[in-house]
Amino acid sequence: MAVDWIGFGYAAAIAIGGFIGYKRKGSVMSLMAGLVFGWFAAYGAYNTLMTPKTSRSY
């Protein structure tokens, strides 16, 4: 079971981008959007990690 580093990295980049928008301009909406969509991306990466891979023969 390999860790989805790209997915978790993308989620972290979204959350960090929201935090940077908050620190630079004081935008609470940017912070909230970054955290919410970063969480959704991390949840998707986690589900990809936990979903068992099945081999299909067609």
Tab-separated table of C-alpha atoms in Angstrom:
chain	number	residue	atom	x	y	z
A	1	MET	CA	0.000	0.000	0.000
A	2	ALA	CA	1.772	3.132	-1.239
A	3	VAL	CA	1.136	6.586	0.180
A	4	ASP	CA	-0.366	9.092	-2.252
A	5	TRP	CA	2.330	11.751	-1.786
A	6	ILE	CA	1.063	13.816	-4.717
A	7	GLY	CA	-2.468	13.933	-3.322
A	8	PHE	CA	-1.380	14.839	0.205
A	9	GLY	CA	1.110	17.387	-1.149
A	10	TYR	CA	-1.627	18.994	-3.213
A	11	ALA	CA	-3.893	19.160	-0.162
A	12	ALA	CA	-1.121	20.774	1.863
A	13	ALA	CA	-0.446	23.297	-0.914
A	14	ILE	CA	-4.122	24.312	-0.949
A	15	ALA	CA	-4.216	24.744	2.824
A	16	ILE	CA	-0.917	26.641	2.892
A	17	GLY	CA	-2.132	28.889	0.072
A	18	GLY	CA	-5.200	29.780	2.104
A	19	PHE	CA	-3.057	30.539	5.115
A	20	ILE	CA	-0.711	32.735	3.059
A	21	GLY	CA	-3.694	34.650	1.679
A	22	TYR	CA	-4.862	35.225	5.231
A	23	LYS	CA	-1.452	36.384	6.476
A	24	ARG	CA	-0.791	38.731	3.547
A	25	LYS	CA	-4.193	40.359	3.093
A	26	GLY	CA	-6.109	39.344	6.202
A	27	SER	CA	-8.625	37.432	4.087
A	28	VAL	CA	-10.605	35.125	6.351
A	29	MET	CA	-12.474	33.773	3.318
A	30	SER	CA	-9.170	32.701	1.756
A	31	LEU	CA	-8.185	30.941	4.972
A	32	MET	CA	-11.523	29.137	5.260
A	33	ALA	CA	-11.558	28.113	1.589
A	34	GLY	CA	-7.972	26.870	1.809
A	35	LEU	CA	-8.685	24.811	4.891
A	36	VAL	CA	-11.994	23.387	3.634
A	37	PHE	CA	-10.795	22.466	0.152
A	38	GLY	CA	-7.445	21.298	1.496
A	39	TRP	CA	-9.335	18.974	3.832
A	40	PHE	CA	-11.437	17.654	0.925
A	41	ALA	CA	-8.297	16.994	-1.111
A	42	ALA	CA	-6.626	15.238	1.835
A	43	TYR	CA	-9.753	13.146	2.401
A	44	GLY	CA	-9.727	12.130	-1.256
A	45	ALA	CA	-6.058	11.162	-1.053
A	46	TYR	CA	-6.779	9.164	2.096
A	47	ASN	CA	-9.677	7.334	0.443
A	48	THR	CA	-7.464	6.524	-2.519
A	49	LEU	CA	-4.927	5.119	-0.090
A	50	MET	CA	-7.454	2.999	1.809
A	51	THR	CA	-9.411	1.659	-1.174
A	52	PRO	CA	-8.218	-1.856	-1.969
A	53	LYS	CA	-6.867	-2.361	-5.431
A	54	THR	CA	-8.628	-5.088	-7.356
A	55	SER	CA	-7.311	-6.873	-10.366
A	56	ARG	CA	-9.818	-7.198	-13.158
A	57	SER	CA	-9.532	-9.408	-16.162
A	58	TYR	CA	-11.737	-8.454	-19.053
